[in-house]
mmCIF file of C-alpha atoms and ligand atoms in Angstrom:
data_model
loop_
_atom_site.group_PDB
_atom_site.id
_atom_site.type_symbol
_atom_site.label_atom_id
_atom_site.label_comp_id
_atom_site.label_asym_id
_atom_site.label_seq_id
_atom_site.Cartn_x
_atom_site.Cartn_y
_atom_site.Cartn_z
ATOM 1 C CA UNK A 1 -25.135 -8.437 -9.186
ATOM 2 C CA UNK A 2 -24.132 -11.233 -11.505
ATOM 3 C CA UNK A 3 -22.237 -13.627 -9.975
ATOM 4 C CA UNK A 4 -21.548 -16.904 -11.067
ATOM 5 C CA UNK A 5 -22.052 -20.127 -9.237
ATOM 6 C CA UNK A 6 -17.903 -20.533 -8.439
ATOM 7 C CA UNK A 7 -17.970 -16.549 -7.601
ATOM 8 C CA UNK A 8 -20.660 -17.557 -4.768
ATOM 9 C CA UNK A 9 -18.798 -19.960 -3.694
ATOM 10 C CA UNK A 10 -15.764 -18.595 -3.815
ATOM 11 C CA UNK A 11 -17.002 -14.957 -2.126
ATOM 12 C CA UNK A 12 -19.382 -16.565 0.316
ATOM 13 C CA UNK A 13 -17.531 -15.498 3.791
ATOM 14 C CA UNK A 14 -17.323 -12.013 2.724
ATOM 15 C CA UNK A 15 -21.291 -12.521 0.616
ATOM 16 C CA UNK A 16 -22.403 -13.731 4.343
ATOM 17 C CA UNK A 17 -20.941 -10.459 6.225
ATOM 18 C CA UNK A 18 -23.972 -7.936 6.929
ATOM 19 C CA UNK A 19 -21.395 -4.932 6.632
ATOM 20 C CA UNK A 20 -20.219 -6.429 3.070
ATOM 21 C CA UNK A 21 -22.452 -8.315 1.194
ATOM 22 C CA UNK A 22 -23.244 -9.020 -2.206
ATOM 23 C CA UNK A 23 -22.806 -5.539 -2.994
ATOM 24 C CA UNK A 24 -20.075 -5.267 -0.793
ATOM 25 C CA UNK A 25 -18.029 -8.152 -3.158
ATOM 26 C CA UNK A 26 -19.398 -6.875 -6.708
ATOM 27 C CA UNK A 27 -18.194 -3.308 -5.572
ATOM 28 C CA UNK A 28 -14.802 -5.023 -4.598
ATOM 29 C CA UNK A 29 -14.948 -6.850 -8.210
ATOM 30 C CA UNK A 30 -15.068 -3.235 -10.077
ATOM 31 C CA UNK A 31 -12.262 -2.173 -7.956
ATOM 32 C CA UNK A 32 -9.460 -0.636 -8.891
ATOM 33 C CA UNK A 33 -5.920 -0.798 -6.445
ATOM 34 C CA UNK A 34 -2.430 0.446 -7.254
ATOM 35 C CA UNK A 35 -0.131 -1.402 -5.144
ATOM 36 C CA UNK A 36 3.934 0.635 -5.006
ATOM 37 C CA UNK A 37 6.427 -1.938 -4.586
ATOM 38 C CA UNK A 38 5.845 -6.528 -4.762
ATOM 39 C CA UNK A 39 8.010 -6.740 -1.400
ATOM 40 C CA UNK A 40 7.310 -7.921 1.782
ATOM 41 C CA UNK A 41 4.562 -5.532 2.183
ATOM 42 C CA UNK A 42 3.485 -5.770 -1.142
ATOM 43 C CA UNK A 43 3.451 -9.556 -1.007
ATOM 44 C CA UNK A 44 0.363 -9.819 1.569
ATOM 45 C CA UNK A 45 -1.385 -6.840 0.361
ATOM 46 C CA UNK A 46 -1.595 -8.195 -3.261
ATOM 47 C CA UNK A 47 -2.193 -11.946 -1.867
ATOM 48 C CA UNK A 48 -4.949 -10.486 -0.188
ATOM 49 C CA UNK A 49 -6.886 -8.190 -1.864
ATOM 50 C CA UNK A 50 -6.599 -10.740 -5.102
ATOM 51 C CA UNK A 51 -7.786 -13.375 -3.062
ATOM 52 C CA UNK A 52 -10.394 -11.197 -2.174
ATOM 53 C CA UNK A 53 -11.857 -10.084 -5.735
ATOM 54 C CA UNK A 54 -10.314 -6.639 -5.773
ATOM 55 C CA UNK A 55 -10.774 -6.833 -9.776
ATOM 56 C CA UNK A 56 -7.527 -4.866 -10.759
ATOM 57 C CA UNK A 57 -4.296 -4.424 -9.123
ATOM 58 C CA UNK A 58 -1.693 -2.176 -10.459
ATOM 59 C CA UNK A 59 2.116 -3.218 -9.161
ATOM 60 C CA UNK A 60 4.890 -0.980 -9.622
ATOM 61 C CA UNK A 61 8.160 -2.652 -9.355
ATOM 62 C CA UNK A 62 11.673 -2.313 -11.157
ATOM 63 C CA UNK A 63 13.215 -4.772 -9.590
ATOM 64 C CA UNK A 64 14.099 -8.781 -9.899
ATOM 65 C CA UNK A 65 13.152 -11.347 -7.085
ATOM 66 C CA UNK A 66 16.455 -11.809 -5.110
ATOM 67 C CA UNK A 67 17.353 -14.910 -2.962
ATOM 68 C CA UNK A 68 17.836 -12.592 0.186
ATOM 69 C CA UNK A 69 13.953 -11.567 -0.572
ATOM 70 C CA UNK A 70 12.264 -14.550 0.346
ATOM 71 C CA UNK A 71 12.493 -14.083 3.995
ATOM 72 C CA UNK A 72 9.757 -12.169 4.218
ATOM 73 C CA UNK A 73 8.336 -11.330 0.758
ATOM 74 C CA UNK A 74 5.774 -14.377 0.746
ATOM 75 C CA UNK A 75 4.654 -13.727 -3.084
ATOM 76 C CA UNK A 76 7.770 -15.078 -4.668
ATOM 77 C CA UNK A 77 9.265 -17.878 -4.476
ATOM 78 C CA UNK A 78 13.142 -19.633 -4.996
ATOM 79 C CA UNK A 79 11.488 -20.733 -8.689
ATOM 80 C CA UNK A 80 11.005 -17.141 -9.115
ATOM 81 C CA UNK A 81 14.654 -15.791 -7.898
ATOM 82 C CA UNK A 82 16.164 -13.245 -10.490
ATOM 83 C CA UNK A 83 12.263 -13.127 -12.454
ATOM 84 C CA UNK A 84 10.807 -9.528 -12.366
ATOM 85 C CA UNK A 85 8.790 -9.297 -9.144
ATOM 86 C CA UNK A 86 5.679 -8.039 -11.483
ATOM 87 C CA UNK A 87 5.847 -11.239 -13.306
ATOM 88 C CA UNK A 88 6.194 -13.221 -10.240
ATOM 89 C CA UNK A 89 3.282 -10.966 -8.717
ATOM 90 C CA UNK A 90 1.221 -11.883 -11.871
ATOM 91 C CA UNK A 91 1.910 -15.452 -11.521
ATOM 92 C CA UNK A 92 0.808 -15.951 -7.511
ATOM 93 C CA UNK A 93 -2.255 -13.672 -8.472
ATOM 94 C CA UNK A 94 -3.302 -15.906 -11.165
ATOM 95 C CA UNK A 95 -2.843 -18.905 -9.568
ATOM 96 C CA UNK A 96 -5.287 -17.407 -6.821
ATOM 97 C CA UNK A 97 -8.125 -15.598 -8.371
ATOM 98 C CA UNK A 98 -9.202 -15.764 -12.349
ATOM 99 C CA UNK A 99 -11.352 -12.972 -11.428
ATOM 100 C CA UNK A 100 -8.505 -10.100 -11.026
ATOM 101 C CA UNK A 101 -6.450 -8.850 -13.616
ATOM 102 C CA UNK A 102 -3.150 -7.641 -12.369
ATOM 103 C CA UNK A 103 -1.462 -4.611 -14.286
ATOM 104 C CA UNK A 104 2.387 -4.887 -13.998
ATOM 105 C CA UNK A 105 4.042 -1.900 -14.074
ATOM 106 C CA UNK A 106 7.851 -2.355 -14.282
ATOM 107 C CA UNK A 107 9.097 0.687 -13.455
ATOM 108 C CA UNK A 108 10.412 2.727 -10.962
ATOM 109 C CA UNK A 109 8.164 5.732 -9.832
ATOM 110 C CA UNK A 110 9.205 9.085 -10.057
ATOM 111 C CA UNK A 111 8.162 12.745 -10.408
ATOM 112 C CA UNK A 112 7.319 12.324 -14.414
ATOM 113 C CA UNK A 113 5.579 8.878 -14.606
ATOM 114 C CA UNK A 114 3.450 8.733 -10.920
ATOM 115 C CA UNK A 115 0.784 10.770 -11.913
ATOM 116 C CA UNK A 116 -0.506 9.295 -14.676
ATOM 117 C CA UNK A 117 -0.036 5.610 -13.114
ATOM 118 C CA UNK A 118 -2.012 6.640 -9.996
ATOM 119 C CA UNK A 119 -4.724 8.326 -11.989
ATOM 120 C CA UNK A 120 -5.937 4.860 -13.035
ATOM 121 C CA UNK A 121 -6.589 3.745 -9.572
ATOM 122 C CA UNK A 122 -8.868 4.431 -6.566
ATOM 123 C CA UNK A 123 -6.734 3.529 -3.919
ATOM 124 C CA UNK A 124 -3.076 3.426 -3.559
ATOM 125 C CA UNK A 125 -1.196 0.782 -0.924
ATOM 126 C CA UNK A 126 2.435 1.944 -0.462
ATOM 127 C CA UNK A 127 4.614 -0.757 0.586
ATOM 128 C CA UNK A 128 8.051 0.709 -0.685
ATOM 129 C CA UNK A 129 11.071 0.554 1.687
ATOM 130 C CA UNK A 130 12.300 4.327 0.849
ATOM 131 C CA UNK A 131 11.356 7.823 2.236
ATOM 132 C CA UNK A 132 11.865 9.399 -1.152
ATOM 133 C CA UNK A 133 9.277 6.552 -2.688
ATOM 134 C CA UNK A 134 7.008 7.704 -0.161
ATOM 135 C CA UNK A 135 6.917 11.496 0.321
ATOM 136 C CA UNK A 136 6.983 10.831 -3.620
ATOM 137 C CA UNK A 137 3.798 8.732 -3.502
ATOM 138 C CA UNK A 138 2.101 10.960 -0.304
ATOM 139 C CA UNK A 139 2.529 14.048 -2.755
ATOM 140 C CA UNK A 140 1.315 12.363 -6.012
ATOM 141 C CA UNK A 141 -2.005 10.818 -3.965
ATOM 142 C CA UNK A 142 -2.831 14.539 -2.677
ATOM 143 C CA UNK A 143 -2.426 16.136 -6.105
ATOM 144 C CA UNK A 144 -4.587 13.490 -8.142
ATOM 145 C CA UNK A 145 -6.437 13.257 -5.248
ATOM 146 C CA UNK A 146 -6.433 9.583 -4.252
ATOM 147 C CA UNK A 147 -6.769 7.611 -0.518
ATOM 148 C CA UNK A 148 -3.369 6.621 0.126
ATOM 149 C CA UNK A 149 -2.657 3.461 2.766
ATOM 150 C CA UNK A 150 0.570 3.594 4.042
ATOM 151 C CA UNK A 151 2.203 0.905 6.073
ATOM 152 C CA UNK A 152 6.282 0.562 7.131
ATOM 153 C CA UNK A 153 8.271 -1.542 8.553
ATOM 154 C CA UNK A 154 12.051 -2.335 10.448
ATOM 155 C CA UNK A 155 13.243 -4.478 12.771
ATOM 156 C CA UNK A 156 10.543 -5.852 15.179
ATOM 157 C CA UNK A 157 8.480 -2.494 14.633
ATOM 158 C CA UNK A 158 5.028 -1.192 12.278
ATOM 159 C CA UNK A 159 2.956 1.445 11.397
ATOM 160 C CA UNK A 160 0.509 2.086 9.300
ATOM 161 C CA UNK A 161 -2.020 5.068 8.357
ATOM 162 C CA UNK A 162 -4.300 6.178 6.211
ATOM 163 C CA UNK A 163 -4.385 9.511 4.106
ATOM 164 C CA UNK A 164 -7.748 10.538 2.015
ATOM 165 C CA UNK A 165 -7.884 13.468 0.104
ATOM 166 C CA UNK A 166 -8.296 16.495 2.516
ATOM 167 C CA UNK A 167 -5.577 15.625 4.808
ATOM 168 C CA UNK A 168 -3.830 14.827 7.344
ATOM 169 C CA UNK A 169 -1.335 13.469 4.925
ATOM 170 C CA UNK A 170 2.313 11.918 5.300
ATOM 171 C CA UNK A 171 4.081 15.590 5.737
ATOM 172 C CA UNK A 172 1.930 16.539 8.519
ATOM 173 C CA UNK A 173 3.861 13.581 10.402
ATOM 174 C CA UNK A 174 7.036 13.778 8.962
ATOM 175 C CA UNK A 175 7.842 16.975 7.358
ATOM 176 C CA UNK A 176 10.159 15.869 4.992
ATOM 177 C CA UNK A 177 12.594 13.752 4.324
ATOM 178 C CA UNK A 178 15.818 12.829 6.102
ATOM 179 C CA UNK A 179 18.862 12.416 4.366
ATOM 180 C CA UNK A 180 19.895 9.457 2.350
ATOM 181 C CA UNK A 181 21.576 7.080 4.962
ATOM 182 C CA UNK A 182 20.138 9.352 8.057
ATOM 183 C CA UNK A 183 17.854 6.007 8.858
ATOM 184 C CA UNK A 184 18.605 2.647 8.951
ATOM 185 C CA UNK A 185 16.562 0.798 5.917
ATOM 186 C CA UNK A 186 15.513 -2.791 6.294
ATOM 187 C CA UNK A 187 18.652 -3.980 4.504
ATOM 188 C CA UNK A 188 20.877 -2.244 7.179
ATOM 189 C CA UNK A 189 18.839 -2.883 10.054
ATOM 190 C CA UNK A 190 17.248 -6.184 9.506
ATOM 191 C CA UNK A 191 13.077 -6.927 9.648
ATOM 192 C CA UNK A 192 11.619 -9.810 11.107
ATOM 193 C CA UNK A 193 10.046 -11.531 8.369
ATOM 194 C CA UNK A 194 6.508 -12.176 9.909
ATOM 195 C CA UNK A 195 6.571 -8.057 10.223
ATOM 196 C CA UNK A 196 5.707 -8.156 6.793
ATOM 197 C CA UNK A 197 3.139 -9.910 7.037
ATOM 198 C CA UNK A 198 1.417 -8.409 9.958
ATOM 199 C CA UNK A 199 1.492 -4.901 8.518
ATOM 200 C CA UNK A 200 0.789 -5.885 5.375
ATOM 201 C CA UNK A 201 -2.349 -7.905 6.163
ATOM 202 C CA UNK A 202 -3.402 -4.818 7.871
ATOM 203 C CA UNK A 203 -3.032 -2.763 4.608
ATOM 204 C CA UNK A 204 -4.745 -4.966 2.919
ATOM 205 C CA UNK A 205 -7.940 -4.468 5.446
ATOM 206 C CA UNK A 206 -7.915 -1.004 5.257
ATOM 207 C CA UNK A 207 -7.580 -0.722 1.600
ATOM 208 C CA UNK A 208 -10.585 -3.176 1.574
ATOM 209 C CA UNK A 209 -12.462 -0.635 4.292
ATOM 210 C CA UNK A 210 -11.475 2.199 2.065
ATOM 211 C CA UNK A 211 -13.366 0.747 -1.147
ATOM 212 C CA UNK A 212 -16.608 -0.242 0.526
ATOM 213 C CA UNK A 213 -16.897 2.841 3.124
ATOM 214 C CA UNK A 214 -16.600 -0.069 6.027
ATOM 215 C CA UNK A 215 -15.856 0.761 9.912
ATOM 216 C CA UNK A 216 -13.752 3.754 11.029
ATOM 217 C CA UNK A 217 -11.402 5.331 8.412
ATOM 218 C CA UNK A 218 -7.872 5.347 9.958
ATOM 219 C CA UNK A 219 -7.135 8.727 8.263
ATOM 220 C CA UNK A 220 -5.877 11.018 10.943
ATOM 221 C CA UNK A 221 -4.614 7.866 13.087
ATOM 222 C CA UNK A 222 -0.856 6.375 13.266
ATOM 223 C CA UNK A 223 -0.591 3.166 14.182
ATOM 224 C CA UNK A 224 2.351 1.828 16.041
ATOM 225 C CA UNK A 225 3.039 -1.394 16.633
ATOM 226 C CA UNK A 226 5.510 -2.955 18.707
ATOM 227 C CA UNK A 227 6.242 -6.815 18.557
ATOM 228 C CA UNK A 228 8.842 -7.350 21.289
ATOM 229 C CA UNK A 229 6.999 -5.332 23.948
ATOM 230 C CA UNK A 230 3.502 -6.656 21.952
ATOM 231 C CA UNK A 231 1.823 -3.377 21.884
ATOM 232 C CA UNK A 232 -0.116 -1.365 19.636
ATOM 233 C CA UNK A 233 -0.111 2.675 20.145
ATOM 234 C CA UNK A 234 -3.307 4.021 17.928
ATOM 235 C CA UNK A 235 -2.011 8.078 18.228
ATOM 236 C CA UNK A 236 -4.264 10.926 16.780
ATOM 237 C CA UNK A 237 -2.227 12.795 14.000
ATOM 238 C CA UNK A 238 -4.374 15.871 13.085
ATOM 239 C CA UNK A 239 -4.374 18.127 10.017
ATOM 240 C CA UNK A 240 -1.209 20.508 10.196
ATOM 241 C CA UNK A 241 -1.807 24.232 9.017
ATOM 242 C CA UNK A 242 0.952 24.803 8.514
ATOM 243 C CA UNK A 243 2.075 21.549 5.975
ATOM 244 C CA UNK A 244 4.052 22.293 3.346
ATOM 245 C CA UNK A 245 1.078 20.347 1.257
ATOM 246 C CA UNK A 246 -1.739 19.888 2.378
ATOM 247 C CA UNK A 247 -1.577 23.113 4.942
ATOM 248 C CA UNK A 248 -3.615 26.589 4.390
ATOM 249 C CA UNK A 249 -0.652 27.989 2.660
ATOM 250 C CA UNK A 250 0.763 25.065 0.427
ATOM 251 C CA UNK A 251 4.340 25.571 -0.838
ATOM 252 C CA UNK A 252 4.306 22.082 -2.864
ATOM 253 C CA UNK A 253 1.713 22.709 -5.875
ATOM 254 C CA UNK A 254 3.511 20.047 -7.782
ATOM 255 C CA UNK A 255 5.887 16.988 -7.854
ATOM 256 C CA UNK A 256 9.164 19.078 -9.193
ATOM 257 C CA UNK A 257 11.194 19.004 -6.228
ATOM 258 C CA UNK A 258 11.174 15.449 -6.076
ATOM 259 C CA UNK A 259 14.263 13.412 -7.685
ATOM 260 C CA UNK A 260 14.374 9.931 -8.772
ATOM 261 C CA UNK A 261 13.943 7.020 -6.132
ATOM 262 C CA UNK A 262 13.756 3.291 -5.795
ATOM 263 C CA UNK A 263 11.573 1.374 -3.769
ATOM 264 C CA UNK A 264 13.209 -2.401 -3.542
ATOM 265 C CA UNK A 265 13.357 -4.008 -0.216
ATOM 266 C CA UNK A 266 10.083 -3.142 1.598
HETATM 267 ZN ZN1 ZN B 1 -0.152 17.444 5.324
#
């Protein structure tokens, strides 16, 4: 370990944590996280895992910061309206941490370009808005073999789960996906802006866990969480044998069923 004197400084409250350490924070420093989508979920995650040293953070993101965006998507600002979100991204993360280098990847993700974009990271934190973006990004993290965190929200309601190579992964839960327009998005529906960042701080922690081998994985878990009752449902979601992926007789061996997709509000 060969930290400076500001990177002590800096680190120390993760440095002081027994489960962490110094180790802990130079592992974190030679990590590598792909984040899908600079959004409302996207907004804490990369806050927080570039305030926290992760050393390289990939964002994917076609799209330009819109006024109706700042409700909730806490990386961007009104300075930034109609800027590329990357570029905004790359801005806040600077600002934050010299130590991590974000990669800004504007584009939008499909079957022909996700592969080789995951490849290059460790973990991938999906905070796109879209079911296509997802199954999309649940099928490219099984193939290339990557942990995948995976948080949603709408309305006044999260989840969020893990998937590491092996399975359970996003098909055993939902087998695939609805039709366009079959359920309400967060620009039809409305999210409560703190939402965001609730989920998204807890993406951020689990990506973190993921990295340094910390705690209790929460692959196999779905967690539900409910702000206007306040509760928090933690159900077991096991392997299915009979997934279309990642079951004993896989029908998907590769991404060319999928179509393009978008992955903008989040
Ligand atoms: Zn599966």
């Amino acid at each position: 370990m060969d930290f400076s004197e500001d990177q002590i400084r800096r680190y120390a409250r993760h440095i002081i944590l027994p489960e962490m350490g110094g180790v802990g924070q130079a592992k974190l420093l030679d990590s590598r996280v792909l984040v899908v989508g600079a959004g409302g979920l996207g907004s804490p995650v990369i806050l927080y895992l570039a305030a926290a040293g992760v050393g390289t953070i990939g964002v994917v993101d076609d799209d330009t910061v819109d006024l109706s965006n700042l409700q909730r998507q806490v990386l961007h600002t009104t300075a930034s309206i109609g800027t590329p979100k990357v570029d905004s991204a790359a801005q806040a993360v600077a600002a934050i941490n010299p130590d991590v280098k974000l990669v800004p990847i504007r584009a939008r993700l499909d079957k022909d370009n996700i592969r080789a974009i995951i490849a290059d990271y460790q973990v991938v934190a999906d905070g796109s808005d879209n079911f296509a973006t997802r199954f999309l990004v649940n099928d490219a993290c099984w193939l290339e073999r990557k942990t995948l965190v995976s948080a949603a929200i709408l309305r006044f309601d999260g989840q969020l789960a893990t998937y590491r190579p092996g399975g359970p992964c996003y098909r055993c839960i939902y087998r695939e996906a609805p039709p366009e327009g079959a359920v309400p998005t967060c620009s039809s529906a409305g999210v409560l802006g703190a939402m965001a960042g609730t989920m998204g701080s807890l993406q951020a922690t689990e990506v973190v866990k993921e990295l340094l081998g910390m705690g209790d994985t929460m692959a196999g878990r779905l967690l539900i969480y409910d702000a206007l009752a306040v509760t928090w449902r933690n159900v077991r979601v096991p392997r299915d044998p009979g997934c279309p992926l990642c079951g004993d007789h896989p029908t998907i061996t590769d991404l060319s069923s999928h179509g393009s997709t978008n992955h903008a509000c989040g």
